[in-house]
Short mmCIF file of C-alpha atoms and ligand atoms in Angstrom, two decimals:
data_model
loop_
_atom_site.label_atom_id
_atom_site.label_comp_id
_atom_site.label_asym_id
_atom_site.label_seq_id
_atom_site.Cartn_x
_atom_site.Cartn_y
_atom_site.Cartn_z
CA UNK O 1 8.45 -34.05 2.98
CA UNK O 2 7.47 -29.99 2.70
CA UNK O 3 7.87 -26.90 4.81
CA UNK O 4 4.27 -25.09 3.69
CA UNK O 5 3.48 -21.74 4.46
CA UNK O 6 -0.13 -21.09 5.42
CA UNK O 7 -1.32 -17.32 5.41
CA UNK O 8 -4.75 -16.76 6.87
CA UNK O 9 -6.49 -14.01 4.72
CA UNK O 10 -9.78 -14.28 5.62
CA UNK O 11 -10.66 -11.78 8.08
CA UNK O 12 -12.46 -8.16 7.43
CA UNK O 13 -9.92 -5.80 8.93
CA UNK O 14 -12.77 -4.16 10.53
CA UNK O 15 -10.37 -2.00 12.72
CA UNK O 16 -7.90 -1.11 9.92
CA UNK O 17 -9.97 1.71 9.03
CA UNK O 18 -9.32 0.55 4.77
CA UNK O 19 -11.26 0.30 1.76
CA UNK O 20 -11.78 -3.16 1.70
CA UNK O 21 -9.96 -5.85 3.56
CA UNK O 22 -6.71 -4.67 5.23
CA UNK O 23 -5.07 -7.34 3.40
CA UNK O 24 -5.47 -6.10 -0.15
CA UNK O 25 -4.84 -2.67 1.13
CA UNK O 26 -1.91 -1.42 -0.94
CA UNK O 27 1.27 -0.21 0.51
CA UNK O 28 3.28 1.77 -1.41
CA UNK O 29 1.54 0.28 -4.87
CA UNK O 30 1.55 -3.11 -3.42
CA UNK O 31 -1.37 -5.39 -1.93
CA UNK O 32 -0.58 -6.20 2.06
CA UNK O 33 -1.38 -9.76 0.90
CA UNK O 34 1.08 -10.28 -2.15
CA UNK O 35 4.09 -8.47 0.19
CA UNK O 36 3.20 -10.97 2.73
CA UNK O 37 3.46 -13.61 -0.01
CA UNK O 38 7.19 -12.09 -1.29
CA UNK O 39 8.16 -12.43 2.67
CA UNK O 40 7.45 -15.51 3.13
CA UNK O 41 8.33 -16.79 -0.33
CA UNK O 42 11.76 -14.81 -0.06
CA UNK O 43 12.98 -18.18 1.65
CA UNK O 44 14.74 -21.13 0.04
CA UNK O 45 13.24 -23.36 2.76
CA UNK O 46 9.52 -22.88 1.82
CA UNK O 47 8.42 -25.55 -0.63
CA UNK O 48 4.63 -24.10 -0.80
CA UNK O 49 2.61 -21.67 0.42
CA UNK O 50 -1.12 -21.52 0.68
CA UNK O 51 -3.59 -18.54 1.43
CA UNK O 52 -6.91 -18.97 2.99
CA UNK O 53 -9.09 -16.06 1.71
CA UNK O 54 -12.84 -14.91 2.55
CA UNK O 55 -15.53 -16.34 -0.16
CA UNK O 56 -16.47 -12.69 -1.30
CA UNK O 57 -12.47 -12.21 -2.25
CA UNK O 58 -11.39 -14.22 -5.06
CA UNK O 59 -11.55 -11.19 -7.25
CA UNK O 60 -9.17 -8.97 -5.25
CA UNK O 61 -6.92 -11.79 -4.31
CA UNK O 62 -6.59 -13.29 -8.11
CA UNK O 63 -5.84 -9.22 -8.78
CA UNK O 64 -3.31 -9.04 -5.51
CA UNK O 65 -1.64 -12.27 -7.07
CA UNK O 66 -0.56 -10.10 -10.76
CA UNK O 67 2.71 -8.46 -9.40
CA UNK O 68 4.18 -11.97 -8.07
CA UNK O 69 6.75 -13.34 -9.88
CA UNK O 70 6.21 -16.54 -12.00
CA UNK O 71 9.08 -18.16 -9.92
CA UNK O 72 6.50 -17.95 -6.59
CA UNK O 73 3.22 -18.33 -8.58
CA UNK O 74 4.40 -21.78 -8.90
CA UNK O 75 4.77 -21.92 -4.82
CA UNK O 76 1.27 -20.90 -4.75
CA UNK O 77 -1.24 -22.97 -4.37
CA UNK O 78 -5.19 -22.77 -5.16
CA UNK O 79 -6.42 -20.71 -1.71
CA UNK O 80 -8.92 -21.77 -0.12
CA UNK O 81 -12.38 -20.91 1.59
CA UNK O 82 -12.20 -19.60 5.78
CA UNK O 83 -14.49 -19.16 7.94
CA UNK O 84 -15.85 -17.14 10.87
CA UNK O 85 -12.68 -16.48 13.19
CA UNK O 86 -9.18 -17.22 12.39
CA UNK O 87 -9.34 -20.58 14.30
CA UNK O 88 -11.58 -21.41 11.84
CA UNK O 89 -9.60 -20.30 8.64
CA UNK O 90 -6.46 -22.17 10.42
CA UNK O 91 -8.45 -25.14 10.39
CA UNK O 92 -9.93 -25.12 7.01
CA UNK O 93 -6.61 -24.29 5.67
CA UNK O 94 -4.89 -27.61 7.50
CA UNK O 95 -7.15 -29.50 6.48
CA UNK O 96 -6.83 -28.93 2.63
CA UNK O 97 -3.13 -29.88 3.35
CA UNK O 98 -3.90 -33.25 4.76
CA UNK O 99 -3.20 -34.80 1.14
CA UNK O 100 0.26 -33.16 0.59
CA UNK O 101 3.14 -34.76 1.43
CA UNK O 102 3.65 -31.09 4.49
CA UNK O 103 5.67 -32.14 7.05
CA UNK O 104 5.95 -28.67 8.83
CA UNK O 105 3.33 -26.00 8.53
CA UNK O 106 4.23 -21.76 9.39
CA UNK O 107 1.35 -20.35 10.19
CA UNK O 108 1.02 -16.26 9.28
CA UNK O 109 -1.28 -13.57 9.75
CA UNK O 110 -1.56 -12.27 5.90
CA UNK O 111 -1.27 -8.52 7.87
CA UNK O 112 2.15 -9.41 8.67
CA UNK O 113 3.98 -8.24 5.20
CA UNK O 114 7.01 -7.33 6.80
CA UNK O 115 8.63 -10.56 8.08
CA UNK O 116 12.21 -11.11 7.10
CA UNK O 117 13.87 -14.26 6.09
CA UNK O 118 16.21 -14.68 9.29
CA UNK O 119 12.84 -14.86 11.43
CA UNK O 120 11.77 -17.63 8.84
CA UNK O 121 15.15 -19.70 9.37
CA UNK O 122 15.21 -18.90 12.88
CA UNK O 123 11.66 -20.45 13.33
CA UNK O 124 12.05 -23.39 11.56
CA UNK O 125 15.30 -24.40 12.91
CA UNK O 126 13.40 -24.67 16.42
CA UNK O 127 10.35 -27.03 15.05
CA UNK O 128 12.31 -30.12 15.83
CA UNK O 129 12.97 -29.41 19.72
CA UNK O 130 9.24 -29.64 20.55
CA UNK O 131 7.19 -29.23 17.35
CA UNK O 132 5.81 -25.86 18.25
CA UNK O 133 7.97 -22.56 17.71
CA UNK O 134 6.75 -19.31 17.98
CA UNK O 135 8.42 -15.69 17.35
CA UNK O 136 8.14 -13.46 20.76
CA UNK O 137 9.18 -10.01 22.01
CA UNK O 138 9.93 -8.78 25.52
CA UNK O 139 7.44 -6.57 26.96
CA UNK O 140 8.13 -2.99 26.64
CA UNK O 141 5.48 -1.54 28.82
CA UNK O 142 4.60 -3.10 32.11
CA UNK O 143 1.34 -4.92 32.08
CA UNK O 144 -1.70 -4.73 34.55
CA UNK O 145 -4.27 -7.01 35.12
CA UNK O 146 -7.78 -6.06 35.68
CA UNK O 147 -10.73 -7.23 38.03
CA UNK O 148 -13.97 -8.30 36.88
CA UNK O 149 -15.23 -4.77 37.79
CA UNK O 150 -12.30 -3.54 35.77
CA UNK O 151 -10.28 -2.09 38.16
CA UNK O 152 -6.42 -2.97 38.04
CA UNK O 153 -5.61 -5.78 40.57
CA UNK O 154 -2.26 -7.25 39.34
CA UNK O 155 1.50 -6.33 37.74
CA UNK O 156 2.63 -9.36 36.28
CA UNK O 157 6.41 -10.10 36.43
CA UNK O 158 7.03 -8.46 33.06
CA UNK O 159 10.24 -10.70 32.87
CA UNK O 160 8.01 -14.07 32.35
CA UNK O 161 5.87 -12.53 29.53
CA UNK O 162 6.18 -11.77 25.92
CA UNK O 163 4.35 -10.69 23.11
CA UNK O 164 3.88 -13.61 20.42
CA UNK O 165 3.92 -12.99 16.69
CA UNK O 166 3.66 -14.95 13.74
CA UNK O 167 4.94 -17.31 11.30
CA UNK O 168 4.33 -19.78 14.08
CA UNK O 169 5.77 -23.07 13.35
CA UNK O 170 4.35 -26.54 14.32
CA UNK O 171 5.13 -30.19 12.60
CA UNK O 172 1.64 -30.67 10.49
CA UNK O 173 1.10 -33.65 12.48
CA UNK O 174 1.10 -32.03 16.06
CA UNK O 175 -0.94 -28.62 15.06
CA UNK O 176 -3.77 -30.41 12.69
CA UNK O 177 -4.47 -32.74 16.00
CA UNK O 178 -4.42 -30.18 18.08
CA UNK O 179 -7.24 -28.35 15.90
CA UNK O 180 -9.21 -30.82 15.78
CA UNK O 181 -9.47 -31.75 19.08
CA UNK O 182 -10.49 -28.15 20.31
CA UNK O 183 -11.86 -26.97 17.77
CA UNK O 184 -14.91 -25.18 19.91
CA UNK O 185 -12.48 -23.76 22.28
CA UNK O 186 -11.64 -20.14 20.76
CA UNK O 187 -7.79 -19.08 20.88
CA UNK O 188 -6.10 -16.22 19.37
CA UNK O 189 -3.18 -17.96 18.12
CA UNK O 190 -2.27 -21.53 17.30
CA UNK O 191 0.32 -21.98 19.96
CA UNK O 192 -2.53 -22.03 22.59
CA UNK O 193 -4.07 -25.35 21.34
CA UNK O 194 -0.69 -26.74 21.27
CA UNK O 195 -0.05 -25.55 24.93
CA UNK O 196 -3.59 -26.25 26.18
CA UNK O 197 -3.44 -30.22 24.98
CA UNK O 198 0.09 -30.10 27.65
CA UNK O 199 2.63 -29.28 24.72
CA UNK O 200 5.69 -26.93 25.22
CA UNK O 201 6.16 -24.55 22.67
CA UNK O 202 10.09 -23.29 21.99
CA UNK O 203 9.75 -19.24 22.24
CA UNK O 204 12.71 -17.58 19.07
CA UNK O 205 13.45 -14.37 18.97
CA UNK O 206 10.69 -12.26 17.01
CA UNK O 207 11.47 -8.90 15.26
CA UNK O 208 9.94 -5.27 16.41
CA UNK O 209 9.61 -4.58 12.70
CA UNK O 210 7.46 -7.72 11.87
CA UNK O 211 3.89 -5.56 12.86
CA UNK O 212 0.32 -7.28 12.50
CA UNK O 213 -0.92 -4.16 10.81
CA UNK O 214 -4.37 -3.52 12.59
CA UNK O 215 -4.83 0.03 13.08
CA UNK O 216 -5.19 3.25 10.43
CA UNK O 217 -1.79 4.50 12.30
CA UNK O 218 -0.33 1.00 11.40
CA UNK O 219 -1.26 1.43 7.83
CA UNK O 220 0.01 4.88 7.86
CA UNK O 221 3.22 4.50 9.79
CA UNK O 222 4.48 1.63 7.12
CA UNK O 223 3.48 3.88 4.13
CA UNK O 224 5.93 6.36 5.24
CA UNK O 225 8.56 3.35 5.95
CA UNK O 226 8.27 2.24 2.07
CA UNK O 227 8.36 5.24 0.94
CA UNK O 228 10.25 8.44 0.24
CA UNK O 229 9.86 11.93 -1.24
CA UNK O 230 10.77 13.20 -4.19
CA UNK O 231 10.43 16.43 -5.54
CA UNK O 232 9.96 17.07 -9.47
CA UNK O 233 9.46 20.36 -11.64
CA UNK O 234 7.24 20.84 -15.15
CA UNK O 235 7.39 24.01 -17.14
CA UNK O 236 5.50 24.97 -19.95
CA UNK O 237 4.97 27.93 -22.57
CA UNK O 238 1.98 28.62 -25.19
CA UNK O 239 1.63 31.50 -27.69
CA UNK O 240 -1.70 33.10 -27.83
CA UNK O 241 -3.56 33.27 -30.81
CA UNK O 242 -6.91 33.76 -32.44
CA UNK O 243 -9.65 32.97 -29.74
CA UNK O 244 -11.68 34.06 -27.12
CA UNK O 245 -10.84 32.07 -24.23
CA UNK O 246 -7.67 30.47 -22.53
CA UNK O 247 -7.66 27.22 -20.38
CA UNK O 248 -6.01 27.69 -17.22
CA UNK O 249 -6.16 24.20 -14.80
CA UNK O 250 -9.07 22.97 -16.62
CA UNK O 251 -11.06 26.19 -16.40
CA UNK O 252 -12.20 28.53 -19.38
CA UNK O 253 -10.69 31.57 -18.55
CA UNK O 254 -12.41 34.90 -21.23
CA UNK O 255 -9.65 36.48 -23.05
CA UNK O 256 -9.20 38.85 -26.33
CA UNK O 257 -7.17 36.23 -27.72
CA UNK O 258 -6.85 32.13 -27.62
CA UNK O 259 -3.74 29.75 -27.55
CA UNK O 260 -2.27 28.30 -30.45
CA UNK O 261 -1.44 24.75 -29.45
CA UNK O 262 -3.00 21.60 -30.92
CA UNK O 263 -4.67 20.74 -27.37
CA UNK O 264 -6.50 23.01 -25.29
CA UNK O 265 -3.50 24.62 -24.58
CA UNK O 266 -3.52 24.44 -20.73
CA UNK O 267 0.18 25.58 -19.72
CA UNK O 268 -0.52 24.78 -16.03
CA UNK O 269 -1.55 20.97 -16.35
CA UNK O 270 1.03 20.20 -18.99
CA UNK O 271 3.64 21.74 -16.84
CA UNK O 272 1.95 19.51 -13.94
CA UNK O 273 1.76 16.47 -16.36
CA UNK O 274 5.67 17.18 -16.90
CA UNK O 275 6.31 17.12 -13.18
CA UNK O 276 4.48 13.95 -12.55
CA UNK O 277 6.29 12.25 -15.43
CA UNK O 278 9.63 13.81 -14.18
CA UNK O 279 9.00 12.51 -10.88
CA UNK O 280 8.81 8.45 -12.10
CA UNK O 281 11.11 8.85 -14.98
CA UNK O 282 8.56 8.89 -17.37
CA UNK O 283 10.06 10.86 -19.88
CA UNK O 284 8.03 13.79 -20.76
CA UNK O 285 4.25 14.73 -21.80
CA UNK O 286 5.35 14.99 -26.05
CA UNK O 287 6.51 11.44 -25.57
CA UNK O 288 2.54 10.34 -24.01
CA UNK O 289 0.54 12.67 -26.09
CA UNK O 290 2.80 13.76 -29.46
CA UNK O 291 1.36 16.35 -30.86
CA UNK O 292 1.43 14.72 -34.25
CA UNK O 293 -1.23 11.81 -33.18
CA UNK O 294 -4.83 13.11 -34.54
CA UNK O 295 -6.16 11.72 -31.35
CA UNK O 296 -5.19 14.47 -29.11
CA UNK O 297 -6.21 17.20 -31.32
CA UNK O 298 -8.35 19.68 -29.31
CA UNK O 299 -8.13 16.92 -26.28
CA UNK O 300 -8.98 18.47 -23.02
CA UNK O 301 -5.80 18.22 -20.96
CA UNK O 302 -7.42 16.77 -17.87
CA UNK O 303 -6.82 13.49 -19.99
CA UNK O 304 -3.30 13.60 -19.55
CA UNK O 305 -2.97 14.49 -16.33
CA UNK O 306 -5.39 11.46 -15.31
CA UNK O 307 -3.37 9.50 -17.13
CA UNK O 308 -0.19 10.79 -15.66
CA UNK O 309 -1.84 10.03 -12.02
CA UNK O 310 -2.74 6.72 -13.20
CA UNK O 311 0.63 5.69 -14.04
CA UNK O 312 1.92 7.52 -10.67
CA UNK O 313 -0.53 5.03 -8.84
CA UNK O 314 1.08 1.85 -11.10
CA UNK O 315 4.06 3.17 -9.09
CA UNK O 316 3.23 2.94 -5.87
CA UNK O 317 3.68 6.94 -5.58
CA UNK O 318 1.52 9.89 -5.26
CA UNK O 319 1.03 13.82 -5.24
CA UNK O 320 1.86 15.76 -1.91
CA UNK O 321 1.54 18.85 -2.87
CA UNK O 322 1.88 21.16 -5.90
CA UNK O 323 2.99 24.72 -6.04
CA UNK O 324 2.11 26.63 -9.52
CA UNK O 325 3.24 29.90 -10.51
CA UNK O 326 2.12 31.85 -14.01
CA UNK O 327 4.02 33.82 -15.63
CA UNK O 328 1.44 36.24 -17.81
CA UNK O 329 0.43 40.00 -18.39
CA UNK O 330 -2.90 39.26 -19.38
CA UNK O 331 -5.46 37.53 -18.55
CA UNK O 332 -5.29 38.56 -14.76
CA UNK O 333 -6.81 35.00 -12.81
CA UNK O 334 -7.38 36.38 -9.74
CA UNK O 335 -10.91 36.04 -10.02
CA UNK O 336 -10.76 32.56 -11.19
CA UNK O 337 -8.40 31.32 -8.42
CA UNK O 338 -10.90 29.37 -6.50
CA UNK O 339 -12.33 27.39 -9.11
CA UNK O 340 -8.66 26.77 -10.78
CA UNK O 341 -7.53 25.20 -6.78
CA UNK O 342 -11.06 23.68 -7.04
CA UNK O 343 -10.49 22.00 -10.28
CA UNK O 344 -6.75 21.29 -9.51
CA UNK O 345 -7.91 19.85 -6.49
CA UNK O 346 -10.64 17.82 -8.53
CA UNK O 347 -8.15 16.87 -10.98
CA UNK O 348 -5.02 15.81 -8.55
CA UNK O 349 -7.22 14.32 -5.66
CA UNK O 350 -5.13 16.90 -3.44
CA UNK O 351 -6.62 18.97 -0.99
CA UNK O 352 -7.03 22.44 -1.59
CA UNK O 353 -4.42 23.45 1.45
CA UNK O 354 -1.73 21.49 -0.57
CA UNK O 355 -2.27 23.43 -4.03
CA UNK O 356 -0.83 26.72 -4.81
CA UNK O 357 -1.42 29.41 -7.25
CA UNK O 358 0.16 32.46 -7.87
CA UNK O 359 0.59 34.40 -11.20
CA UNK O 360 2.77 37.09 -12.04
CA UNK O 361 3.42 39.60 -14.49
CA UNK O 362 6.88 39.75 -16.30
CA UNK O 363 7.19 43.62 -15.48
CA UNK O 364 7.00 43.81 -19.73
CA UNK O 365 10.08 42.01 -20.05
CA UNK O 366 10.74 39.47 -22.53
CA UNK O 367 7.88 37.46 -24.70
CA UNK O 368 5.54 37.01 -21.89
CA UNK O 369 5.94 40.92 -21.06
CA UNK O 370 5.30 41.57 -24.53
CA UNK O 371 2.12 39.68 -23.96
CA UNK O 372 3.18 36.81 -26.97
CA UNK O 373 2.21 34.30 -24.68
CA UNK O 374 1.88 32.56 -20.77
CA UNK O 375 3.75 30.51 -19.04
CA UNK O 376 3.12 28.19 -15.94
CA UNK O 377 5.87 26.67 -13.80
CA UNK O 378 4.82 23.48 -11.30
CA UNK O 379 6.63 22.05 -8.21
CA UNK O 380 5.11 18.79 -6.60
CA UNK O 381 6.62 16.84 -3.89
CA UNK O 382 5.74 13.62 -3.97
CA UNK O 383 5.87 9.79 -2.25
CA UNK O 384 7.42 6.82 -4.51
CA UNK O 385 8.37 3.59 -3.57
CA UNK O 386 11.94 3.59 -1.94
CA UNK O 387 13.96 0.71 -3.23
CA UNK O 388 13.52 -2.22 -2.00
N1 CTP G 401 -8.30 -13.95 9.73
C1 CTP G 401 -8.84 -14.98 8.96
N2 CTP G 401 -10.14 -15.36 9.16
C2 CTP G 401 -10.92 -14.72 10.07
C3 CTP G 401 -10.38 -13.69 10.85
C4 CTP G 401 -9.05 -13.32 10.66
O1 CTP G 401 -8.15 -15.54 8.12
N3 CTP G 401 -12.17 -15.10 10.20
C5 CTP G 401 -6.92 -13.52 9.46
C6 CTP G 401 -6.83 -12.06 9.03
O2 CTP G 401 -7.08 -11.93 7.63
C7 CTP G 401 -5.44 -11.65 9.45
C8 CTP G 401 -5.13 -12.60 10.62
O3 CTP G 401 -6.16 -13.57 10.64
O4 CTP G 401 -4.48 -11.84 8.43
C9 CTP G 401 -5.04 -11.83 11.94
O5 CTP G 401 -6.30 -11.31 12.29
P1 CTP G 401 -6.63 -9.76 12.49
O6 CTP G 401 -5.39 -8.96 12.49
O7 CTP G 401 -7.56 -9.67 13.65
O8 CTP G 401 -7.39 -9.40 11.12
P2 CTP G 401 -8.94 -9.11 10.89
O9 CTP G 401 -9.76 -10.06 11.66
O10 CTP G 401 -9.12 -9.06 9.42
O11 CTP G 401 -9.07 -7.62 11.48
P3 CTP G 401 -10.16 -7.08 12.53
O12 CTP G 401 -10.06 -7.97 13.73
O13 CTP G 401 -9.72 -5.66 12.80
O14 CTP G 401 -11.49 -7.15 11.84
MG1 MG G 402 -9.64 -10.12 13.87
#
C-alpha cells in the first residue's frame, strides 16, 4: 500500500502573464514544475508521484524532468493526458492510478513549488481521522459578500473561514468515488466533492509561504526570494597596432591604428565576459577561448559573451546592470556611444537605462597616456541562485 503524489500540470497559466505554461516557467534556472516535483519528492513518505500534463507539453515537461535527480526519476511515473478544467485532469490522473497498489493520494497544484516537507507530514498524518485533509490559512483580510447586482450585502464571521491550499490528502478509495460520482458538478478543489457527497474533511495547518503562483507579481516576487545579488568586476587591456579600426562593444570604431590581439580585440566585452565568468565562478575568458585554439582567431567577441550569458542562464542567474568605463587617449567614442549602449544592450538583453559608458583619458600618464594601448573596466550586478 502507497502514498502517491498527484500534481495537476495541465492548465495554461493564462493569468501568469509567462512564456508558455506557468508551470515550466523557470525560477531562478529551474522549471516551476520540476521544483514542485523536488517538494514533494523531498519526503520519505511519498512512494510515487505522478504529473498530469496538457497533450501539447510532453516536450517541455520531458525537458523540465533533466535537472531531477535519478533517485526521484525513479518516483516518477509516465504523466499522463488532462483535460479541460482541473476537475478534469484530477480525474484522469485517478483514474490511471486505479491499477497501483495507492492507498492515499496528495493532490497538488504543479504552481505550488514551494511546499515544505513538514506540510507533507502534517497532511498525511490527518488522512486517517476522516480520509480528507486539507492545508488552510486564517483569513487575513475580512471578506464581503456580494449581491447578484454586485453590491456588498454580507461580512462573514472571518473566524469560521479559511483559505485552502494544496497537497490535499484523501484515501484513493474515498476521493476516486467521489469523482466519479460528480463528475459534471464543477469545483475548484477536491475537498468540495468530498464535502458535497456529506464527508468531513480534517482542516491542518497550511503555510503562508506555500503560494499557488498565478499572477506576473507572483512570479516576480519568488524570483527575488531564490535569488540574490552579486556583484562581479572584468578588466581588460589591448595594445594597438597596425590597422585602421578598433572594436569597441561590438562596434567598428575608425582609428589610425588597430589592436594587436588574436580576436577582434574588443577590451570592453572581454572585460564584460570576465565579469560574467567572475560572477558564477567560471574561471576566466583565456580558460573559454585560449588564445592558442585556431578557432578563435579573428572571432568576433560577441561569441563569447553569448556564450558567457548562456552559461549565466544554465545558472539560474542573470545581468542587472553593467557599468563600463575606458580608459584611452585616442579614439575619442563619444560619437559612437549610442550605438555601443545599443549593441551592449543587443548583446546583454539589458535595457539601455541599465548600461553605462564612460571613457576617459589617462591625463598622458602611464601606457594608455602614452597612447600604447586602451583599456576597459566592467562592473555588473547581477541575480544567481541563493543556496538552497
Ligand atoms: N490545471 C490542470 N488542468 C486544467 C487546469 C488547471 O491540470 N485544465 C492545473 C494547473 O496546471 C495548476 C493547477 O491546476 O497547476 C491550479 O490551477 P491554476 O492555478 O488555475 O492554473 P492554470 O489554470 O494553468 O492558470 P490560469 O487559470 O491562470 O489559466
Ligand atoms: Mg485555472
Amino acid at each position: 500500500m502507497s502514498i502517491i503524489a498527484l500534481i495537476v500540470a495541465a492548465g495554461r497559466g493564462e493569468r501568469a502573464g509567462q512564456a508558455g505554461p506557468k508551470q515550466y516557467a523557470r525560477l531562478a534556472g529551474e522549471t516551476v514544475l520540476a521544483r514542485s516535483i523536488k517538494a514533494l519528492g523531498a519526503s520519505k513518505r511519498i512512494d510515487g508521484i505522478l504529473c498530469v500534463i496538457h497533450a501539447d507539453d510532453r516536450a517541455l515537461y520531458d525537458d523540465a524532468m533533466k535537472t531531477l535527480s535519478p533517485r526521484l526519476r525513479k518516483k516518477l511515473r509516465e504523466p499522463v493526458t488532462g483535460g479541460a478544467t482541473r476537475q478534469h485532469s484530477v480525474m484522469a490522473g485517478l483514474e490511471a492510478l486505479t491499477e497501483s497498489q495507492c492507498e492515499t493520494v496528495l493532490i497538488h497544484d504543479a504552481a505550488r513549488p514551494f511546499v515544505s516537507k513538514k506540510l507533507i507530514d502534517r497532511i498525511i498524518d490527518a488522512v486517517p481521522l476522516t480520509g480528507a485533509a486539507v492545508p488552510t490559512l486564517p483569513m487575513i483580510d475580512t471578506v464581503k459578500e456580494l449581491d447578484r447586482s454586485g453590491f456588498i450585502t454580507k461580512t462573514p464571521d472571518r473566524s469560521r473561514l479559511r483559505a485552502v491550499q494544496t497537497p490535499q490528502a484523501f484515501t484513493f478509495k474515498l476521493i476516486l468515488g467521489a469523482h466519479r460520482a460528480l463528475v459534471d458538478r464543477e469545483m475548484t478543489d477536491d475537498a468540495s466533492l468530498v464535502e458535497a457527497l456529506g464527508g468531513p474533511v480534517t482542516p491542518v495547518d497550511g503555510e503562508r509561504r506555500n503560494v499557488k503562483l498565478t499572477t506576473p507579481e507572483d512570479f516576480a516576487v519568488a524570483e527575488l526570494n531564490l535569488t540574490e545579488t552579486v556583484s562581479a568586476m572584468g578588466y581588460d587591456v589591448h595594445a594597438f597596432g597596425e590597422g585602421d579600426h578598433v572594436t569597441l562593444a561590438g562596434i567598428k570604431i575608425p582609428h589610425t591604428r588597430g589592436i594587436l590581439a588574436h580576436s577582434d580585440g574588443d577590451v570592453i566585452l572581454h572585460a564584460l565576459c570576465d565579469a560574467i565568468f567572475g560572477a558564477i565562478g567560471a574561471g576566466d575568458i583565456g580558460q573559454h577561448f585560449p588564445p592558442s585554439d585556431p578557432q578563435w582567431k579573428d572571432a568576433p567577441s560577441s561569441t563569447f559573451v553569448a556564450q558567457a550569458i548562456k552559461l549565466l542562464k544554465e545558472q539560474g542567474g542573470s545581468l542587472v546592470n553593467c557599468d563600463v568605463t575606458v580608459l584611452a587617449e585616442e579614439p575619442r567614442i563619444g560619437k559612437h556611444r549610442d550605438a555601443m549602449i545599443e549593441s551592449l544592450a543587443g548583446l546583454t538583453g539589458l535595457r539601455k537605462e541599465r548600461i553605462g559608458l564612460k571613457a576617459t583619458t589617462t591625463e598622458k600618464l602611464g601606457a594608455v597616456g602614452r597612447g600604447e594601448g586602451l583599456v576597459a573596466q566592467v562592473l555588473c550586478t547581477l541575480r544567481l541562485p541563493r543556496e538552497a
